[in-house]
CSV table of C-alpha atoms in Angstrom, one decimal:
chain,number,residue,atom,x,y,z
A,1,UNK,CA,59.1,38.8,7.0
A,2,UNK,CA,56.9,41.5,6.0
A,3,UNK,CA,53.8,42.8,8.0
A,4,UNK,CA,51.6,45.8,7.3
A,5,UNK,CA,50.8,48.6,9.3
A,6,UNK,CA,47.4,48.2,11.6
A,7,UNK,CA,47.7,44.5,10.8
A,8,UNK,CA,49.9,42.9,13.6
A,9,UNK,CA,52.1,39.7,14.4
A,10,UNK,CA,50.6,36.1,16.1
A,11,UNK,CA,52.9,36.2,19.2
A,12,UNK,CA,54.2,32.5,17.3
A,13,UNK,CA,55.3,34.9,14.3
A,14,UNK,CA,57.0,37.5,16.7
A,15,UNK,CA,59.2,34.8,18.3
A,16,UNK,CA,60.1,33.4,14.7
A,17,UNK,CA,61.4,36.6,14.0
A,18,UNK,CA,63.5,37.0,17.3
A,19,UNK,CA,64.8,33.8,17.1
A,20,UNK,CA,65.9,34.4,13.4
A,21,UNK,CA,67.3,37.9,15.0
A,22,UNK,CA,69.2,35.8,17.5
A,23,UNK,CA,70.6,33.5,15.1
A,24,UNK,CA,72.1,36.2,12.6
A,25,UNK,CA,74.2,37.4,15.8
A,26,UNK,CA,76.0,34.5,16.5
A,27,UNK,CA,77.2,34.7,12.6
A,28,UNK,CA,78.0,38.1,12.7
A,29,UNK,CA,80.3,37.1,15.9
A,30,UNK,CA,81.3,34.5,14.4
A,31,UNK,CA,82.8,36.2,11.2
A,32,UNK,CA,80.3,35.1,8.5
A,33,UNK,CA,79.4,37.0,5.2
A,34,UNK,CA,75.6,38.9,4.7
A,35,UNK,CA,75.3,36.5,1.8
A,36,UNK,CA,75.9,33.1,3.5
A,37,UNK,CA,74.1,34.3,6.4
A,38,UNK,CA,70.8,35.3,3.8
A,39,UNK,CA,71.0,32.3,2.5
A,40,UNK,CA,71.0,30.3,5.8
A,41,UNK,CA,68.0,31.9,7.2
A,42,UNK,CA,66.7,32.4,4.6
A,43,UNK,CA,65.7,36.4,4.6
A,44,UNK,CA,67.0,39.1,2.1
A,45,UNK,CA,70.2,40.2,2.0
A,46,UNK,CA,69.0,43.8,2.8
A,47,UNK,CA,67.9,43.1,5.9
A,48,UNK,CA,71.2,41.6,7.0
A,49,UNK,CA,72.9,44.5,6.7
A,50,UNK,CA,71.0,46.5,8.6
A,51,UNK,CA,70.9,43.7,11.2
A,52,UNK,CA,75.0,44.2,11.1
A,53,UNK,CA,75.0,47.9,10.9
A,54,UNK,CA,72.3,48.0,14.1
A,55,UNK,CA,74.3,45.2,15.9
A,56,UNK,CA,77.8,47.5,15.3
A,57,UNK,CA,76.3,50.5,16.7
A,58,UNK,CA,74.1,49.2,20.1
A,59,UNK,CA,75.4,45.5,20.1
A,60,UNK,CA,72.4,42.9,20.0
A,61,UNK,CA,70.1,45.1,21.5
A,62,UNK,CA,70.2,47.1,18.7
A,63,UNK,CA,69.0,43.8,16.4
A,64,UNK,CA,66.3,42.3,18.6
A,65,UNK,CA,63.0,43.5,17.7
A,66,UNK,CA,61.2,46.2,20.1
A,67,UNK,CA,58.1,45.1,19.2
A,68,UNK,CA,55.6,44.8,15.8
A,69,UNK,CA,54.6,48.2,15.1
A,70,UNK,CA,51.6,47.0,13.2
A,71,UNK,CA,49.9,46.2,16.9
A,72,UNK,CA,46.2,46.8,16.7
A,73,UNK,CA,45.9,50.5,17.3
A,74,UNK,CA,42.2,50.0,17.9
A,75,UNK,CA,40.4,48.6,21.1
A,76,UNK,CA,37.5,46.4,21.7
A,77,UNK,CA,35.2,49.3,22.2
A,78,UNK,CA,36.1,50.7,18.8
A,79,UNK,CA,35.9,47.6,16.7
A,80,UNK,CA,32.3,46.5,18.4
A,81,UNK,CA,31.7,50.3,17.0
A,82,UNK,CA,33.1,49.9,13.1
A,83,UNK,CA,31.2,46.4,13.5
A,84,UNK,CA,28.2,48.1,13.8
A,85,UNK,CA,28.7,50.8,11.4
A,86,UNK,CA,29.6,47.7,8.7
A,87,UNK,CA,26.8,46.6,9.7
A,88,UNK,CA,25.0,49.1,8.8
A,89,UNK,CA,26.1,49.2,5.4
A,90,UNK,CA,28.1,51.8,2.9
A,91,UNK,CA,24.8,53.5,1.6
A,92,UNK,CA,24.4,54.9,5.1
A,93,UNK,CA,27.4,56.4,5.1
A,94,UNK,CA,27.7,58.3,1.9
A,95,UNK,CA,28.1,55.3,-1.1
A,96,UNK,CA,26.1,55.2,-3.6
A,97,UNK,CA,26.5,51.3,-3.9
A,98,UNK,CA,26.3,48.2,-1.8
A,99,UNK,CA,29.7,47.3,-1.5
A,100,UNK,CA,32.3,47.3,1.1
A,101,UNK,CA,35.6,47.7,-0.4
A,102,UNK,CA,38.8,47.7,2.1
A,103,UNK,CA,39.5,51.7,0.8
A,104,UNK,CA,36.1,52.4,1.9
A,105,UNK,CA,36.9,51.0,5.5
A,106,UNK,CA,39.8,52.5,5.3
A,107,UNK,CA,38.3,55.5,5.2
A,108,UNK,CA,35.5,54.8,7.5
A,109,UNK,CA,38.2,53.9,10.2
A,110,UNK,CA,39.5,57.1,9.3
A,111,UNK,CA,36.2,59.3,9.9
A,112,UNK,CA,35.4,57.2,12.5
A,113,UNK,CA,38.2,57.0,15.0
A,114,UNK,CA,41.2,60.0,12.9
A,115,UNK,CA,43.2,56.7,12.6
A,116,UNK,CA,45.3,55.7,9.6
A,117,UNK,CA,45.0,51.8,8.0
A,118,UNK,CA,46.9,51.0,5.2
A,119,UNK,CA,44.8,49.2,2.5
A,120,UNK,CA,46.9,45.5,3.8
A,121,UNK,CA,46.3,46.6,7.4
A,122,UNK,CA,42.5,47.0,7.0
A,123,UNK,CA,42.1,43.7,5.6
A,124,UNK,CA,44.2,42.0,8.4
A,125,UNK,CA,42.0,43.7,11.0
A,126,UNK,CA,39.0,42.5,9.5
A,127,UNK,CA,39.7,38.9,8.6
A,128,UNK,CA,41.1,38.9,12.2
A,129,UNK,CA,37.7,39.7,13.9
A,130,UNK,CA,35.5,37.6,11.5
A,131,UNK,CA,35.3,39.4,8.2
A,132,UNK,CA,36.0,37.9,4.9
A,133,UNK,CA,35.5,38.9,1.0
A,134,UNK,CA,31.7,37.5,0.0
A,135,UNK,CA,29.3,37.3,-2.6
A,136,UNK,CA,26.2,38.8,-1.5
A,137,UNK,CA,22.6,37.6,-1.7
A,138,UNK,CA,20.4,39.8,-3.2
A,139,UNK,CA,16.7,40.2,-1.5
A,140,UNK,CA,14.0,42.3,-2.8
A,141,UNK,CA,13.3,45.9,-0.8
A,142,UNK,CA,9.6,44.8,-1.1
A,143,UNK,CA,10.2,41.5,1.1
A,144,UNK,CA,8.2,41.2,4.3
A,145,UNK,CA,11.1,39.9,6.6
A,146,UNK,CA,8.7,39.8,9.8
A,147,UNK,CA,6.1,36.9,7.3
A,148,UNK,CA,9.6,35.7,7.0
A,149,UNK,CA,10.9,34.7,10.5
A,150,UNK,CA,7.3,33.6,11.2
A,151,UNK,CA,7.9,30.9,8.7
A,152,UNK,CA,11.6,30.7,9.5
A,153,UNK,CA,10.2,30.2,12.6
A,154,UNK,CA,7.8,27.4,12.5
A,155,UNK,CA,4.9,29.4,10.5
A,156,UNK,CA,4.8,25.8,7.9
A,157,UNK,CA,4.0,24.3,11.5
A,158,UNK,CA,0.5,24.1,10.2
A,159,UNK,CA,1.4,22.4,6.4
A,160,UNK,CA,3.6,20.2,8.3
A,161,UNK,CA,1.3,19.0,11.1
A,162,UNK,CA,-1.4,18.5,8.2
A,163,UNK,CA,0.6,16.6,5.9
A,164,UNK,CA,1.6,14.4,8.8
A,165,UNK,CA,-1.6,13.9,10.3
A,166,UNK,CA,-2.9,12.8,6.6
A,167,UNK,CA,0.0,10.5,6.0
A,168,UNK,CA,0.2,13.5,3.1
A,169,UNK,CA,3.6,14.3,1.3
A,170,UNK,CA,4.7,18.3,1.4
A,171,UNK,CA,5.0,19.6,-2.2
A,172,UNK,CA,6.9,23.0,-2.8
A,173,UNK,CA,5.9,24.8,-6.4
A,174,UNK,CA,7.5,26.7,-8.3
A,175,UNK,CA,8.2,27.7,-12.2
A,176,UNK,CA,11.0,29.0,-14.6
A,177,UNK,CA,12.0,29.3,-17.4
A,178,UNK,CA,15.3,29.4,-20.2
A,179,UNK,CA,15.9,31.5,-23.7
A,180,UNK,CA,18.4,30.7,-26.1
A,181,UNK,CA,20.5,32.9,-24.1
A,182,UNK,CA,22.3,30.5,-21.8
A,183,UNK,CA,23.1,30.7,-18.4
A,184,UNK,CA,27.1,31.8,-18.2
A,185,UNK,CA,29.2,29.4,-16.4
A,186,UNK,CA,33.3,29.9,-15.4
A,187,UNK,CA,35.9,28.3,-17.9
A,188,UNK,CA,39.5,28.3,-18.5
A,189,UNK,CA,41.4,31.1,-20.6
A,190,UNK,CA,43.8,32.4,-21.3
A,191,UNK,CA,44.8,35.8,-18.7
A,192,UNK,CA,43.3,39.0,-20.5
A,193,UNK,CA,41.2,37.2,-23.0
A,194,UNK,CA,37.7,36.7,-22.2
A,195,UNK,CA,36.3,33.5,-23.3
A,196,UNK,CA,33.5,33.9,-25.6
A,197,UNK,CA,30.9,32.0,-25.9
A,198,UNK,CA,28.8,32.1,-29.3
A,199,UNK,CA,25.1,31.7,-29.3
A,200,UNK,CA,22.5,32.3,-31.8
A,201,UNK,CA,21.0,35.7,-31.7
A,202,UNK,CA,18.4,36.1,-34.4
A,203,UNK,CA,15.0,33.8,-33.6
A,204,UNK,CA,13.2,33.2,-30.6
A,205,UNK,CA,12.3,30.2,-28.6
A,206,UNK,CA,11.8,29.5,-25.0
A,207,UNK,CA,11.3,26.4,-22.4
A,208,UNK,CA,8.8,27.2,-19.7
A,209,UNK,CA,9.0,24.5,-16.3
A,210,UNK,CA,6.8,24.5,-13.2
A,211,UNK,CA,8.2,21.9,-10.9
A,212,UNK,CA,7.2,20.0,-7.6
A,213,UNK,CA,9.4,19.2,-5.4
A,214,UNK,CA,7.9,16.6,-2.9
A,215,UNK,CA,9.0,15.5,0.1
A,216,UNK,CA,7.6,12.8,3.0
A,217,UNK,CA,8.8,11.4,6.2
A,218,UNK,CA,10.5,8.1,5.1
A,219,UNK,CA,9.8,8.5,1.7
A,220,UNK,CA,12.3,8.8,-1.0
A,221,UNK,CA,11.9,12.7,-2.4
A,222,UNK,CA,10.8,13.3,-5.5
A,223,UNK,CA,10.6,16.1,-8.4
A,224,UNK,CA,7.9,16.3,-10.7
A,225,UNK,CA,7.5,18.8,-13.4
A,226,UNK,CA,5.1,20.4,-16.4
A,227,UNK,CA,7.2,21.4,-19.7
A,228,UNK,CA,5.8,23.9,-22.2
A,229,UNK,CA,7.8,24.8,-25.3
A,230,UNK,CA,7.2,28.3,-26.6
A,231,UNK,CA,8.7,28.3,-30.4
A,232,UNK,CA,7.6,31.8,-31.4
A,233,UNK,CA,4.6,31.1,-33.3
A,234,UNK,CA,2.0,33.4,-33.4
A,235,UNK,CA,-0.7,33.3,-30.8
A,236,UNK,CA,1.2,30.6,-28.9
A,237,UNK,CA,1.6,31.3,-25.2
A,238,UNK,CA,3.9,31.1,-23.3
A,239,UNK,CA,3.2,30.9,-19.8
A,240,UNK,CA,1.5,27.8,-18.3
A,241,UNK,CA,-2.5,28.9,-17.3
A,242,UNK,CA,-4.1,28.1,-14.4
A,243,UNK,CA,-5.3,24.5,-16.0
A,244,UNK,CA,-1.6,23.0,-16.7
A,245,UNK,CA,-1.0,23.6,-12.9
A,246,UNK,CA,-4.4,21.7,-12.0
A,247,UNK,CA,-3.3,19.1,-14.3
A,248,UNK,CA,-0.1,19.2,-12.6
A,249,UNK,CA,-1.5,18.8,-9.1
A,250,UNK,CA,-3.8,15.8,-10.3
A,251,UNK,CA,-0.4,13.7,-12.1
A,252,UNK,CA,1.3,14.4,-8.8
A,253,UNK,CA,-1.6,13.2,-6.6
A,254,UNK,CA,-1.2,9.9,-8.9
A,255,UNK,CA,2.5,9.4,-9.0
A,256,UNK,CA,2.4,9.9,-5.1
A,257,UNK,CA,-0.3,8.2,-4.4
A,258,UNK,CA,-1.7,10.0,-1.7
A,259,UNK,CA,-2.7,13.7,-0.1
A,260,UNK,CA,-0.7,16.3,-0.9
A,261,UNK,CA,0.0,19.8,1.4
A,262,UNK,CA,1.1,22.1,-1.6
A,263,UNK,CA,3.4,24.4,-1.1
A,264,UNK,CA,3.5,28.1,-3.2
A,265,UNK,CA,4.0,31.4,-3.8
A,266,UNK,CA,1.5,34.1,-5.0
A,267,UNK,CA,1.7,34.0,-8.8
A,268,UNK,CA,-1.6,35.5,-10.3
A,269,UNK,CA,-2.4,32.4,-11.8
A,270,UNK,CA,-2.0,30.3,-8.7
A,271,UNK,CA,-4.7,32.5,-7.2
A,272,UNK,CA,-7.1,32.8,-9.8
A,273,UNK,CA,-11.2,32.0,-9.0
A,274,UNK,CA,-11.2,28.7,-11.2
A,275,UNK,CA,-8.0,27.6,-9.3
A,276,UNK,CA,-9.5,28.5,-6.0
A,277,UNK,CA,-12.8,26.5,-6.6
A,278,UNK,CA,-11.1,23.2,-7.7
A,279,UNK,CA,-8.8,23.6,-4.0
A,280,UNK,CA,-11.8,24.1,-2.5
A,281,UNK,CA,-13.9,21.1,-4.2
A,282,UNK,CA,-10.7,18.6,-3.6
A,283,UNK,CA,-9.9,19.8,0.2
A,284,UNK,CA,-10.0,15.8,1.2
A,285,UNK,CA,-6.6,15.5,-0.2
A,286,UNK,CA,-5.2,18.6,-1.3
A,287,UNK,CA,-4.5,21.7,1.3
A,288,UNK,CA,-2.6,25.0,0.2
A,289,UNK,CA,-0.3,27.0,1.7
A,290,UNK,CA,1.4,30.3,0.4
A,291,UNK,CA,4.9,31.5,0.9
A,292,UNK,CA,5.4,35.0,1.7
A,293,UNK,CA,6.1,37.7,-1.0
A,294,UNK,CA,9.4,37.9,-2.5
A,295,UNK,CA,10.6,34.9,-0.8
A,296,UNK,CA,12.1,32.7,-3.0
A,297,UNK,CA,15.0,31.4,-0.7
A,298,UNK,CA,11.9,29.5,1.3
A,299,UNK,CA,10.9,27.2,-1.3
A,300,UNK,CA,13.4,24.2,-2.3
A,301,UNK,CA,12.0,23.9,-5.6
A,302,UNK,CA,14.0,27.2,-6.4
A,303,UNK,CA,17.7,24.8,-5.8
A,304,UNK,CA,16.5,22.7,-8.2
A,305,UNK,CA,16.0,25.5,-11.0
A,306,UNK,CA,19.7,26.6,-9.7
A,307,UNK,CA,21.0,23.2,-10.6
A,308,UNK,CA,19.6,22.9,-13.4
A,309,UNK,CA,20.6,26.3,-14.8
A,310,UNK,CA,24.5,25.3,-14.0
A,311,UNK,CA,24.2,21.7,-15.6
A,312,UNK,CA,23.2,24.1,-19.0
A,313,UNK,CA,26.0,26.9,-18.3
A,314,UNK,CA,27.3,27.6,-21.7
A,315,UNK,CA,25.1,26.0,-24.1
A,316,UNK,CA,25.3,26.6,-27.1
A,317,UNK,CA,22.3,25.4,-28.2
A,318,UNK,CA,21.0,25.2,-31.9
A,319,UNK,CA,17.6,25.6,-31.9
A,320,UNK,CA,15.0,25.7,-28.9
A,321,UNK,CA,14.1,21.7,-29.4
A,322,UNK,CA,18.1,21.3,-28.5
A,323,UNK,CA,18.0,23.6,-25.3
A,324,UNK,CA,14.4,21.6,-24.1
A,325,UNK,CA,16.2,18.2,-24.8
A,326,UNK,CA,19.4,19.6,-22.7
A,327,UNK,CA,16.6,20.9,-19.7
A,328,UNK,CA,14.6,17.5,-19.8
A,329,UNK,CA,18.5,15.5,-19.1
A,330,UNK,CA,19.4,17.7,-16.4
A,331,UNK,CA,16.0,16.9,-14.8
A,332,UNK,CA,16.0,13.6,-15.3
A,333,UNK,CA,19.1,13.4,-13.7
A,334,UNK,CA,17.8,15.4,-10.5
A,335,UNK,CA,15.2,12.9,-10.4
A,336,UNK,CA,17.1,9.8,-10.2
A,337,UNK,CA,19.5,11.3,-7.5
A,338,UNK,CA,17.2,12.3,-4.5
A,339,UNK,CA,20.2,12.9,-2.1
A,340,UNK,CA,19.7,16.5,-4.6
A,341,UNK,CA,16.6,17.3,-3.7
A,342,UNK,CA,17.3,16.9,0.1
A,343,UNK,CA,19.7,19.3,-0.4
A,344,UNK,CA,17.7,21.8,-2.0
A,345,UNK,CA,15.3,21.2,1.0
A,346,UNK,CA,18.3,21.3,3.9
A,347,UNK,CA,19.7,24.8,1.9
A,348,UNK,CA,15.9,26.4,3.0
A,349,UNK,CA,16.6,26.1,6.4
A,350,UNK,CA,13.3,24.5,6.9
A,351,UNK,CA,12.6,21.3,8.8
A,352,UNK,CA,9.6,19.7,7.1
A,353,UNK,CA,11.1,16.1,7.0
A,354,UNK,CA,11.5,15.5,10.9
């Protein structure tokens, strides 16, 4: 049984090993060979004869174990200390990246405490207190994490309280939008040969959404959504203007058939004068709130665009009317299956269906 140094023994693996000590004993007393003990207890042969060579010179003393050297050589004190200094991530002390590897906290036990972890040790003492190998989530420098916990927090209190008082349903905006470039997506191959994935690389094209996801106290949710095609052409534009998203707001007011507390973030367009004046001239059944900067884990509208993106991982699409056909499926699809767009919502953090 092999353990690495700094990484310790479960006092259940310790008495394995004792009790597989113990065994190996009575067959050396007994007269049996290294190899038909090996194979009964299934260890190495190697380490049966040392077992015997120790057990000929001190007797079974000599072949019990005095103890797992790989013990925690750190106490409580000192890992609440290299907790915080993980915490504090490896640009503060000296890296020029985000990323803690297990050599860098080998070396940062080193620095911090003139103790030496081996590479396997360091990662037994950290999944043993918590820590495991992630994916991180990036967030922008320029995010405002106090307008964050407000809302966190209960700062849609407001939105919500409105859109139940008004019998309104809560609609979270948001756009994107897809090249010819797909997203890429994890397939089988074969080891050391990257799959490739061919796409077209000469023309232009590109699919442009702005969706609604809508949500209401005993209401099935729903998800609405604007399309605009963008083949290249000249003076054609791309981006939706401040009109598709009033025309947006009206066909949602229909298919819902009721007042809406919209939901967004602070795109230039959304906050343009002629936007602003048809808010404020339809403020019977249509209230606005915005999201905080740089915020984009807030809004639920944001898992739909992830789901979307992963149903089209791969394509290889052959001109931009194939990619918006694939796009319009996958949406369809999100539409007929509301349990998704819960999810989106429950993946926020925010209670706004309670």
């Amino acid at each position: 049984m092999r353990y690495a140094q700094g990484g310790g023994l479960t006092d259940a693996e310790r008495a394995a090993r004792e009790r597989i000590r113990l065994q190996a004993v009575e067959r050396f007393e007994g007269g049996e060979k290294n190899r038909e003990i090996a194979t009964a207890l299934r260890v190495s042969e190697r380490s049966v004869e040392r077992w015997r060579r120790q057990w000929r010179e001190r007797g079974e003393a000599g072949v019990l174990s005095k103890g797992s050297p790989g013990r925690p050589r750190l106490s409580e004190r000192q890992i609440a200390r290299l907790e915080r200094e993980l915490d504090r991530g490896p640009l503060v002390h000296g890296w020029e990246d985000q990323r803690w590897t297990l050599a860098r906290v080998k070396t940062l036990i080193g620095r911090l405490f003139h103790v030496s972890y081996t590479v396997e040790g360091t990662w037994a003492l950290l999944k043993r207190h918590g820590w495991s190998w992630q994916q991180p989530a990036r967030r922008a420098i320029e995010r405002d994490d106090q307008a964050l916990e407000f809302v966190e927090d209960g700062g849609l209190a407001p939105g919500k309280s409105a859109a139940a008082a008004r019998g309104a349903w809560l609609v979270f905006e948001d756009e994107a939008g897809q090249t010819m470039r797909p997203p890429r997506a994890r397939t089988w191959g074969r080891v050391g040969c990257t799959p490739v994935i061919r796409v077209r690389g000469r023309g232009s094209g590109r699919v442009s959404i702005a969706g609604m996801a809508c949500y209401k106290t005993g209401q099935r949710s729903r998800l609405i959504y604007g399309f605009r095609v963008h083949r290249g052409r000249k003076g054609e534009r791309k981006a939706f203007t401040w009109q598709d998203y009033r025309d947006l707001i009206l066909r949602a007011r229909l298919q819902l058939g009721g007042p809406i507390v919209l939901v967004w973030d602070n795109l230039s367009t959304h906050l343009m004068p002629p936007m602003k004046e048809f808010i404020a001239a339809n403020a019977e059944w249509l209230t606005v709130f915005q999201l905080p900067s740089y915020a984009p884990d807030l809004n639920p509208q944001e898992g739909i665009w992830a789901l979307v993106k992963r149903g089209i991982g791969n394509l290889a699409a052959a001109n931009v009317d194939h990619l918006a056909k694939a796009v319009r499926t996958r949406l369809k699809k999100i539409q007929y299956r509301p349990h998704l767009i819960d999810g989106c919502l429950i993946q926020t953090g925010l209670n706004v269906k309670d």
